[in-house]
Amino acid sequence: MKRHWTKWGVSVLLLMLAVGLMAGCGANESNEGNGSNEATVIEPPAGIESASGSEENEAAFPAVLVDGSGEEITIEEEPQTIVSLLSSNTEIAFALGLGDKIIGVSNFCNYPAAAQEKEKLGGQAMNVERIIELQPDMALVSQYHFKTHADVLNTFRQAGIDVVVAGEAKSFEDAYETMRMFGKATGTLDKAEAIIADMQERLAEVKSKAEAVETPKRVWIEVSPAPDIFTTGKETFMHEMIEAINAANVAGDQTGWVKMTEEEIVSLMPDVIITTYGYYVENPSEGVYAREGWAEVPAVANQQVYDVDSDTVTRPGPRLIDGVEELARFVYPDIFIP
């Protein structure tokens, strides 16, 4: 049975936590996610309805699973209240039909629009006291929280909160596994499988259309502007997306997120440049076109610089497929735009 805490018990726990935080905390942490304001809600595939306490869900518990921490955990009962402390976790939870159960999200959860109406509970630095006061049945957290705030997560567990850690996702398959894990933990596995099947079908369609490409274009992905320009190499979603549309990542010999100089980038001579920071830099394409020494780069000479919604190409959630389709339309409009 789930532990129920009295007001006195929660107060004692908060006091103990405060002592621990005064002794061991204080490190500054970087922000999570990004701040685009996309408000259009992606609808779940046909047949997906909101989560409910059906007999089928009751039969799914207790649920035993291995989460992103690598540990086996047991969820005794279907959660009725949830806090989500990572943007991608929140997007997945809403897609699973759990929006009504979510009582708090991270400061950076901006999609769907309904997520912006939920109580904000911090980001990488969580509002621990408030989370414990809310007494959610479940907390969906990140690898960062697991690696740097293990003591806090243990405090949540002591308060009777089921903690589910999202795995580190570098590919579509990793994202699918996180969706399945959340589905199993919340009694919505069938919904998760339906979302995954829809994504897989759409990705297969993109790959099928991309077979018409005769000469793959060379693509440069820019995830931060000058002067500190970063790109995406292997083991990232964007690299997998570029391969899916039958294009070539000019930084494909790199791994992960890497910084490169303007001279190095110009020497790669990309046919298309994709930026992902239009949510905080006005007219990113114009900024690229204005760079000194870039005039002979094919993407600049031919006005082939485009900005994509960063959230759809960096968050391991249901909208990754939207990112692939948008990227395909920019790189190969003759094939992907009717």
Coordinates of C-alpha atoms in Angstrom, one line a residue:
M1 CA 0.0 0.0 0.0
K2 CA 1.2 3.6 -0.7
R3 CA 2.4 5.4 2.4
H4 CA 0.2 8.3 3.5
W5 CA 2.0 11.1 5.3
T6 CA 0.4 13.2 8.0
K7 CA 1.0 17.0 8.0
W8 CA 3.4 16.5 11.0
G9 CA 5.3 13.8 9.1
V10 CA 5.7 16.0 6.1
S11 CA 6.9 18.9 8.3
V12 CA 9.6 16.7 9.9
L13 CA 10.7 15.5 6.5
L14 CA 11.0 19.0 5.2
L15 CA 13.0 20.1 8.3
M16 CA 15.4 17.2 7.7
L17 CA 15.7 18.1 4.1
A18 CA 16.4 21.7 4.8
V19 CA 19.2 20.8 7.1
G20 CA 20.7 18.6 4.4
L21 CA 20.4 21.3 1.8
M22 CA 22.1 23.9 4.0
A23 CA 25.0 21.5 4.5
G24 CA 25.4 20.2 1.0
C25 CA 23.8 22.5 -1.6
G26 CA 24.6 25.7 -3.3
A27 CA 26.0 24.8 -6.7
N28 CA 24.7 26.9 -9.6
E29 CA 23.0 24.8 -12.3
S30 CA 22.4 25.5 -16.0
N31 CA 18.9 25.9 -17.5
E32 CA 17.0 22.9 -18.9
G33 CA 15.4 22.9 -22.3
N34 CA 14.6 26.0 -24.3
G35 CA 12.0 28.7 -24.4
S36 CA 10.0 28.4 -27.6
N37 CA 6.3 29.2 -27.2
E38 CA 4.7 26.6 -29.5
A39 CA 1.1 26.4 -28.5
T40 CA -0.5 24.1 -31.0
V41 CA -1.4 20.8 -29.3
I42 CA -0.4 17.7 -31.1
E43 CA -3.3 15.3 -31.1
P44 CA -2.7 11.6 -30.2
P45 CA -3.2 9.0 -32.9
A46 CA -6.7 7.8 -33.5
G47 CA -8.0 5.6 -30.7
I48 CA -6.0 7.2 -27.9
E49 CA -8.1 8.6 -25.2
S50 CA -7.4 10.2 -21.8
A51 CA -6.2 8.0 -19.1
S52 CA -8.7 6.6 -16.6
G53 CA -9.0 4.2 -13.7
S54 CA -10.3 1.4 -15.8
E55 CA -10.2 -2.3 -14.9
E56 CA -7.6 -2.8 -17.5
N57 CA -5.4 -0.2 -15.8
E58 CA -6.0 -1.8 -12.4
A59 CA -4.8 -5.1 -13.8
A60 CA -1.5 -3.5 -14.9
F61 CA -0.5 -3.0 -11.3
P62 CA 1.8 -3.6 -9.5
A63 CA 4.0 -2.7 -12.4
V64 CA 7.7 -3.8 -12.3
L65 CA 10.1 -2.0 -14.6
V66 CA 13.7 -0.8 -15.0
D67 CA 13.9 2.9 -15.4
G68 CA 16.7 5.2 -16.5
S69 CA 18.6 4.7 -13.3
G70 CA 19.2 1.1 -14.2
E71 CA 17.4 -0.1 -11.1
E72 CA 14.3 -2.2 -11.0
I73 CA 11.3 -0.4 -9.5
T74 CA 7.8 -1.4 -8.6
I75 CA 4.8 0.8 -8.9
E76 CA 2.2 -0.6 -6.6
E77 CA -0.8 1.4 -7.7
E78 CA -1.9 3.5 -10.7
P79 CA -0.8 7.1 -10.0
Q80 CA -3.5 9.7 -9.7
T81 CA -1.3 12.7 -9.3
I82 CA 2.0 13.3 -11.1
V83 CA 4.8 16.0 -11.2
S84 CA 7.0 16.1 -14.3
L85 CA 10.4 17.8 -14.0
L86 CA 11.6 17.6 -17.6
S87 CA 10.1 19.1 -20.7
S88 CA 10.2 15.9 -22.8
N89 CA 8.7 13.9 -19.9
T90 CA 5.8 16.4 -19.8
E91 CA 5.2 16.1 -23.5
I92 CA 5.1 12.3 -23.3
A93 CA 2.8 12.4 -20.3
F94 CA 0.3 14.7 -22.0
A95 CA 0.5 12.5 -25.2
L96 CA -0.4 9.5 -23.0
G97 CA -3.5 11.3 -21.9
L98 CA -2.2 12.1 -18.4
G99 CA -2.7 15.8 -18.5
D100 CA -5.5 15.9 -15.9
K101 CA -3.2 14.0 -13.5
I102 CA -0.3 16.3 -13.8
I103 CA -0.2 18.8 -10.9
G104 CA 3.2 20.4 -11.5
V105 CA 5.9 20.7 -14.1
S106 CA 9.3 22.2 -14.6
N107 CA 9.8 25.9 -15.3
F108 CA 10.7 25.0 -19.0
C109 CA 7.7 22.9 -19.8
N110 CA 6.0 24.9 -22.6
Y111 CA 4.1 22.2 -24.6
P112 CA 1.3 21.5 -25.0
A113 CA -0.3 24.8 -24.0
A114 CA -2.0 23.1 -21.0
A115 CA 1.4 22.4 -19.5
Q116 CA 2.0 26.2 -19.2
E117 CA -1.0 26.4 -16.8
K118 CA 0.4 23.8 -14.4
E119 CA 2.3 24.9 -11.2
K120 CA 6.0 25.5 -11.9
L121 CA 8.3 23.5 -9.7
G122 CA 11.8 24.5 -10.8
G123 CA 14.1 22.9 -13.3
Q124 CA 17.4 21.2 -12.7
A125 CA 17.1 22.9 -9.3
M126 CA 13.8 21.5 -8.1
N127 CA 11.5 23.2 -5.6
V128 CA 11.8 20.2 -3.3
E129 CA 9.8 21.5 -0.4
R130 CA 6.8 22.4 -2.6
I131 CA 6.9 19.0 -4.4
I132 CA 6.8 17.2 -1.0
E133 CA 3.9 19.5 0.1
L134 CA 2.0 18.5 -3.0
Q135 CA 2.5 14.8 -2.2
P136 CA 2.2 13.5 -5.8
D137 CA 1.9 9.8 -6.3
M138 CA 4.7 9.9 -9.0
A139 CA 7.6 12.2 -10.0
L140 CA 9.0 11.9 -13.6
V141 CA 12.6 13.1 -13.4
S142 CA 15.7 13.4 -15.6
Q143 CA 19.1 11.8 -15.7
Y144 CA 20.5 15.1 -14.4
H145 CA 18.4 14.8 -11.3
F146 CA 19.4 11.2 -10.8
K147 CA 23.1 12.0 -11.2
T148 CA 23.3 15.2 -9.1
H149 CA 20.3 15.0 -6.7
A150 CA 20.2 11.4 -5.6
D151 CA 19.6 12.5 -2.0
V152 CA 16.6 14.5 -3.0
L153 CA 15.1 11.6 -5.0
N154 CA 15.5 9.4 -2.0
T155 CA 13.7 12.0 0.1
F156 CA 10.8 11.8 -2.4
R157 CA 10.8 8.0 -2.1
Q158 CA 10.7 8.3 1.7
A159 CA 7.7 10.6 1.3
G160 CA 5.9 7.8 -0.6
I161 CA 6.4 9.3 -4.0
D162 CA 7.3 6.8 -6.9
V163 CA 10.3 8.2 -8.7
V164 CA 10.7 7.3 -12.4
V165 CA 13.9 8.4 -14.1
A166 CA 13.9 9.0 -17.8
G167 CA 16.8 7.3 -19.6
E168 CA 19.4 9.3 -21.5
A169 CA 18.0 9.3 -25.0
K170 CA 20.2 9.7 -28.1
S171 CA 18.0 8.1 -30.7
F172 CA 14.5 7.4 -31.8
E173 CA 14.7 4.0 -30.2
D174 CA 15.8 5.5 -26.9
A175 CA 12.8 7.8 -27.1
Y176 CA 10.4 4.9 -27.8
E177 CA 11.8 3.0 -24.8
T178 CA 11.1 6.0 -22.5
M179 CA 7.6 6.2 -23.8
R180 CA 7.0 2.5 -23.1
M181 CA 8.5 2.9 -19.6
F182 CA 6.2 5.8 -18.8
G183 CA 3.3 3.9 -20.3
K184 CA 3.9 0.9 -18.1
A185 CA 4.5 3.1 -15.0
T186 CA 1.2 4.9 -15.5
G187 CA -1.0 2.1 -16.8
T188 CA -1.0 3.6 -20.4
L189 CA 1.2 1.2 -22.2
D190 CA -1.3 0.6 -25.0
K191 CA -1.4 4.3 -25.6
A192 CA 2.4 4.5 -25.7
E193 CA 2.6 1.7 -28.2
A194 CA 0.0 3.4 -30.4
I195 CA 2.0 6.7 -30.4
I196 CA 5.2 4.8 -31.2
A197 CA 3.5 2.9 -34.0
D198 CA 2.3 6.2 -35.5
M199 CA 5.8 7.7 -35.3
Q200 CA 7.4 4.6 -36.9
E201 CA 4.8 4.7 -39.7
R202 CA 5.5 8.4 -40.4
L203 CA 9.3 7.9 -40.2
A204 CA 9.1 5.0 -42.7
E205 CA 7.1 7.1 -45.1
V206 CA 9.7 9.8 -44.9
K207 CA 12.5 7.3 -45.6
S208 CA 10.5 5.9 -48.5
K209 CA 10.0 9.3 -50.1
A210 CA 13.7 10.1 -49.5
E211 CA 14.7 7.2 -51.8
A212 CA 13.9 9.5 -54.7
V213 CA 16.9 11.7 -53.7
E214 CA 19.5 11.2 -56.4
T215 CA 22.3 13.4 -55.0
P216 CA 22.2 13.7 -51.2
K217 CA 22.6 17.3 -50.0
R218 CA 25.2 18.3 -47.5
V219 CA 23.6 19.7 -44.4
W220 CA 25.1 21.8 -41.6
I221 CA 23.1 21.9 -38.3
E222 CA 23.7 25.0 -36.1
V223 CA 22.4 24.7 -32.6
S224 CA 23.9 27.9 -31.3
P225 CA 24.9 31.1 -33.1
A226 CA 28.2 32.9 -33.5
P227 CA 30.6 33.4 -31.8
D228 CA 30.3 30.0 -30.0
I229 CA 28.9 27.8 -32.8
F230 CA 27.9 24.3 -31.8
T231 CA 26.7 21.5 -34.1
T232 CA 25.4 18.0 -33.9
G233 CA 27.4 14.9 -34.7
K234 CA 26.7 11.2 -34.4
E235 CA 24.6 9.9 -31.5
T236 CA 22.1 12.7 -31.6
F237 CA 18.5 12.9 -32.9
M238 CA 19.4 15.5 -35.5
H239 CA 22.0 13.2 -37.0
E240 CA 19.5 10.4 -37.2
M241 CA 17.0 12.8 -38.8
I242 CA 19.5 13.9 -41.5
E243 CA 20.2 10.3 -42.4
A244 CA 16.4 9.5 -42.4
I245 CA 15.8 12.1 -45.2
N246 CA 18.8 10.8 -47.2
A247 CA 21.0 13.8 -46.6
A248 CA 24.6 14.0 -45.4
N249 CA 25.6 15.6 -42.1
V250 CA 28.7 17.5 -42.8
A251 CA 29.7 17.1 -39.2
G252 CA 28.9 13.4 -39.2
D253 CA 32.5 12.5 -38.3
Q254 CA 32.0 14.2 -34.9
T255 CA 30.1 12.7 -31.9
G256 CA 27.5 14.4 -29.8
W257 CA 27.3 18.2 -29.6
V258 CA 30.5 19.9 -30.6
K259 CA 31.9 23.4 -31.1
M260 CA 33.5 24.3 -34.4
T261 CA 35.1 27.5 -35.8
E262 CA 33.7 29.5 -38.7
E263 CA 36.7 28.6 -40.8
E264 CA 36.1 24.9 -40.2
I265 CA 32.4 25.3 -41.1
V266 CA 33.1 27.2 -44.3
S267 CA 35.5 24.5 -45.4
L268 CA 32.7 22.0 -45.2
M269 CA 30.7 23.8 -47.9
P270 CA 27.2 22.7 -46.9
D271 CA 24.3 22.9 -49.4
V272 CA 21.8 23.7 -46.7
I273 CA 22.2 25.2 -43.2
I274 CA 19.6 24.5 -40.5
T275 CA 19.5 26.7 -37.4
T276 CA 17.6 25.8 -34.2
Y277 CA 17.8 29.0 -32.2
G278 CA 15.1 31.2 -33.7
Y279 CA 13.2 31.1 -30.4
Y280 CA 15.8 33.5 -28.9
V281 CA 17.6 35.0 -31.9
E282 CA 15.6 37.2 -34.3
N283 CA 16.1 36.4 -38.0
P284 CA 18.8 33.7 -37.5
S285 CA 19.0 33.2 -41.3
E286 CA 19.9 36.9 -41.9
G287 CA 22.6 36.5 -39.3
V288 CA 24.2 33.6 -41.2
Y289 CA 23.9 35.4 -44.5
A290 CA 25.7 38.4 -43.1
R291 CA 28.8 36.5 -41.9
E292 CA 32.0 37.7 -43.4
G293 CA 33.7 35.1 -45.5
W294 CA 30.6 32.9 -46.0
A295 CA 29.5 34.3 -49.4
E296 CA 30.8 31.3 -51.3
V297 CA 29.2 28.6 -49.1
P298 CA 26.5 27.0 -51.3
A299 CA 23.8 27.3 -48.6
V300 CA 24.5 31.1 -48.3
A301 CA 25.0 31.7 -52.0
N302 CA 21.7 29.9 -52.8
Q303 CA 19.7 31.3 -49.8
Q304 CA 19.3 27.9 -48.3
V305 CA 19.3 28.7 -44.6
Y306 CA 16.3 27.7 -42.5
D307 CA 15.3 27.7 -38.8
V308 CA 13.5 24.7 -37.3
D309 CA 11.6 24.5 -34.0
S310 CA 14.3 23.4 -31.6
D311 CA 11.9 21.5 -29.3
T312 CA 10.9 19.1 -32.1
V313 CA 14.5 18.1 -32.9
T314 CA 16.0 17.9 -29.4
R315 CA 13.3 16.7 -27.0
P316 CA 12.9 12.9 -27.0
G317 CA 9.2 12.8 -27.3
P318 CA 6.3 12.4 -29.7
R319 CA 7.1 15.5 -31.7
L320 CA 10.4 14.2 -32.9
I321 CA 8.6 13.0 -36.0
D322 CA 7.4 16.5 -36.6
G323 CA 11.0 17.6 -36.6
V324 CA 12.0 15.0 -39.2
E325 CA 9.1 16.1 -41.5
E326 CA 9.9 19.8 -41.2
L327 CA 13.6 19.1 -41.8
A328 CA 12.7 17.1 -44.9
R329 CA 10.6 19.9 -46.3
F330 CA 13.4 22.4 -45.9
V331 CA 16.1 20.3 -47.4
Y332 CA 14.1 18.6 -50.2
P333 CA 11.1 20.8 -50.9
D334 CA 10.6 19.2 -54.4
I335 CA 10.1 15.8 -52.8
F336 CA 8.4 16.6 -49.5
I337 CA 6.1 19.6 -50.3
P338 CA 3.1 18.5 -52.4

